[in-house]
Short mmCIF file of N, CA and C in Angstrom, two decimals:
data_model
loop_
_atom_site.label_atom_id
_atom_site.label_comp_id
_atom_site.label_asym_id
_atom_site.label_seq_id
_atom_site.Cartn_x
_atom_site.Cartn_y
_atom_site.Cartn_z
N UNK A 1 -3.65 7.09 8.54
CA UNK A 1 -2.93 6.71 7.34
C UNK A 1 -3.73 7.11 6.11
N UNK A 2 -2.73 7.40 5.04
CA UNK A 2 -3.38 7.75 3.96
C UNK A 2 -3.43 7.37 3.26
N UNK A 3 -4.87 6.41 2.26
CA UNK A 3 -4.64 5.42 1.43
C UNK A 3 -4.77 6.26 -0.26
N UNK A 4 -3.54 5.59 -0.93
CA UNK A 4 -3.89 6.19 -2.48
C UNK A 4 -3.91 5.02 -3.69
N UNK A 5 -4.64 5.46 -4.85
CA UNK A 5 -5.30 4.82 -5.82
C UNK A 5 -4.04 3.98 -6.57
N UNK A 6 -2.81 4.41 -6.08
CA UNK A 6 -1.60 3.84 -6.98
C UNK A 6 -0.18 4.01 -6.14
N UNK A 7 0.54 3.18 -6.26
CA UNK A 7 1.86 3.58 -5.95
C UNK A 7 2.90 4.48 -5.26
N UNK A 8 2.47 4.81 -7.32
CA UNK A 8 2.95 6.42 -7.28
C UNK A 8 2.75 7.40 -6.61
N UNK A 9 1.51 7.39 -6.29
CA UNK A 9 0.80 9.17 -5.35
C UNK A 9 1.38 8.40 -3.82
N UNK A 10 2.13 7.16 -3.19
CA UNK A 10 2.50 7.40 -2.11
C UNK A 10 3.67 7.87 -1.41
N UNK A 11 3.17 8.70 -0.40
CA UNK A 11 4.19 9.36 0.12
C UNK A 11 4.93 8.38 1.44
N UNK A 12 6.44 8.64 1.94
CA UNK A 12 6.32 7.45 2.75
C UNK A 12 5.59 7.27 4.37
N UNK A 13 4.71 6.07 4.15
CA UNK A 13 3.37 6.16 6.06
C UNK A 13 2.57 6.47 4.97
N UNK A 14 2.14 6.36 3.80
CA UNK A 14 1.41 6.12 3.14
C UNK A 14 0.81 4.90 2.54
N UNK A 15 -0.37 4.62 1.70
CA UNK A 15 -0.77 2.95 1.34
C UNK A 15 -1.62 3.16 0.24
N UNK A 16 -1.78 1.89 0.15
CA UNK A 16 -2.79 1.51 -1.42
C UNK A 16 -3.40 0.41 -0.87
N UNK A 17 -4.35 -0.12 -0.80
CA UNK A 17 -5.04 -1.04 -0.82
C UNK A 17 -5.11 -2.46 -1.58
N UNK A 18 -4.06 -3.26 -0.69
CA UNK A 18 -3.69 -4.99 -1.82
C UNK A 18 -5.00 -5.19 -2.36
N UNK A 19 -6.26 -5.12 -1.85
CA UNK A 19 -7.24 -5.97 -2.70
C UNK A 19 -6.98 -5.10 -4.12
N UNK A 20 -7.22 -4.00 -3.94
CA UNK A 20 -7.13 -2.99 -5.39
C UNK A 20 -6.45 -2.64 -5.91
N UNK A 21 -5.04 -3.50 -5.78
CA UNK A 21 -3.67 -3.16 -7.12
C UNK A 21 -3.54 -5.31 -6.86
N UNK A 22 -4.21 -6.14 -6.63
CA UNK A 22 -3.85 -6.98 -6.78
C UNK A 22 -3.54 -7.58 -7.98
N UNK A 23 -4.14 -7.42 -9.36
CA UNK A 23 -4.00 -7.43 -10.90
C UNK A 23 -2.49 -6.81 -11.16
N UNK A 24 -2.07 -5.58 -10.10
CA UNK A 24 -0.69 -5.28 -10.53
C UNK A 24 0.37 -6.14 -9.93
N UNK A 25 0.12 -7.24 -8.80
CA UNK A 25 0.86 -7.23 -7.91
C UNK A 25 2.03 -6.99 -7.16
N UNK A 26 2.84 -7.04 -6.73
CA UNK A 26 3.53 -6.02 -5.59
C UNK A 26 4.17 -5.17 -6.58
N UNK A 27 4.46 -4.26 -5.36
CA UNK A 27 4.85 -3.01 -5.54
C UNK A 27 6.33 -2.76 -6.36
N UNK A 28 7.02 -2.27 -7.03
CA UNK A 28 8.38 -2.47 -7.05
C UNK A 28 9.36 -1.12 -7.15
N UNK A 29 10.03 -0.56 -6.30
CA UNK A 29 11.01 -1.57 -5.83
C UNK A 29 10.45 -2.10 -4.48
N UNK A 30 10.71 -3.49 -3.90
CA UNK A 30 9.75 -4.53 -2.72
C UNK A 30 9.97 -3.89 -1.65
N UNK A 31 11.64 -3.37 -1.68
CA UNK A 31 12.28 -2.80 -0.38
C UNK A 31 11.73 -1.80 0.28
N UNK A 32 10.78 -0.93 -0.68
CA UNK A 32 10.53 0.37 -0.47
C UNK A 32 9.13 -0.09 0.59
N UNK A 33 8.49 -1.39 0.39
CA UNK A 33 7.39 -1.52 0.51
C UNK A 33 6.77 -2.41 2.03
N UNK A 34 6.20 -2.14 2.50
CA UNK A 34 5.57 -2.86 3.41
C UNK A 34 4.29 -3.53 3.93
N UNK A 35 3.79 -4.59 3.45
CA UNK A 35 2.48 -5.10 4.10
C UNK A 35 2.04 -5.43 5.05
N UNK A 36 0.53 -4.26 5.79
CA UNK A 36 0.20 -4.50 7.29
C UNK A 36 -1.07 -4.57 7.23
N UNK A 37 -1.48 -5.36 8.03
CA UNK A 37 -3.27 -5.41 8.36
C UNK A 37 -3.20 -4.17 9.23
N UNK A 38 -4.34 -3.10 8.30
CA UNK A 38 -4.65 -2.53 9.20
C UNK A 38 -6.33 -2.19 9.22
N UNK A 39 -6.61 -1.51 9.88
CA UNK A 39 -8.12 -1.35 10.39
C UNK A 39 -8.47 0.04 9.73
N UNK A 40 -9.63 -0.12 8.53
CA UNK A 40 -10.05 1.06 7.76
C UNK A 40 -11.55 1.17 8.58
N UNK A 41 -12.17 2.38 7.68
CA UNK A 41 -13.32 2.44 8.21
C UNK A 41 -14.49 1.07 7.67
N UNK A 42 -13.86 0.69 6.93
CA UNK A 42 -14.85 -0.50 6.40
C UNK A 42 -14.61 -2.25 6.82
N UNK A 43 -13.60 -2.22 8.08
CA UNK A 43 -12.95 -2.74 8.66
C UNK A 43 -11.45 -3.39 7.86
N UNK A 44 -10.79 -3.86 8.47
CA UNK A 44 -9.43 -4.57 8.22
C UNK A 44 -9.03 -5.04 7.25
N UNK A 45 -7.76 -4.38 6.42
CA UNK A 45 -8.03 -4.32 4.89
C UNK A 45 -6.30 -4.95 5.51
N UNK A 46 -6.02 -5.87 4.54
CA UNK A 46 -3.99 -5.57 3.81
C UNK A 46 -3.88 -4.05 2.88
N UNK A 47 -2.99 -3.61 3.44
CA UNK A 47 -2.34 -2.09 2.35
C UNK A 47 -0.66 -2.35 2.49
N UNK A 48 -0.46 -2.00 1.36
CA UNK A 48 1.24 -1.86 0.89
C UNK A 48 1.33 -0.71 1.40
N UNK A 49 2.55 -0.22 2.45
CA UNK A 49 2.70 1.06 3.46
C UNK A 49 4.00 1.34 2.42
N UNK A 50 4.15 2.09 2.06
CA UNK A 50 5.72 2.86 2.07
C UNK A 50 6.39 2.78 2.97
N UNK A 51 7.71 2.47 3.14
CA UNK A 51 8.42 2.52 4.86
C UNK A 51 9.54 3.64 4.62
N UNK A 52 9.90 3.67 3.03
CA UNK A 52 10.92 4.92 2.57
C UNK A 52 10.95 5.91 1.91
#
């Protein structure tokens, strides 16, 4: 998976990292969006996935 600095730069099976847009919080539009624990190299982060 490919994590990006914002939103915008995601493509969809793409992510951003909740700790580091938490000041923005969620994503909008919500529908577009999906939150999964997943396992980075720095271990197990929440990321907002694109699903569309």
């Amino acid at each position: 998976m490919s994590i990006r600095e914002t939103f915008e730069e995601c493509a969809v099976g793409e992510g951003v990292k909740a700790s580091s847009v938490a000041v923005f919080g969620s994503p909008y539009p919500i529908d577009l969006w999906d939150i999964q624990k997943v396992s980075l190299n720095e271990g197990e982060e929440f990321v907002w996935v694109r699903k569309k």
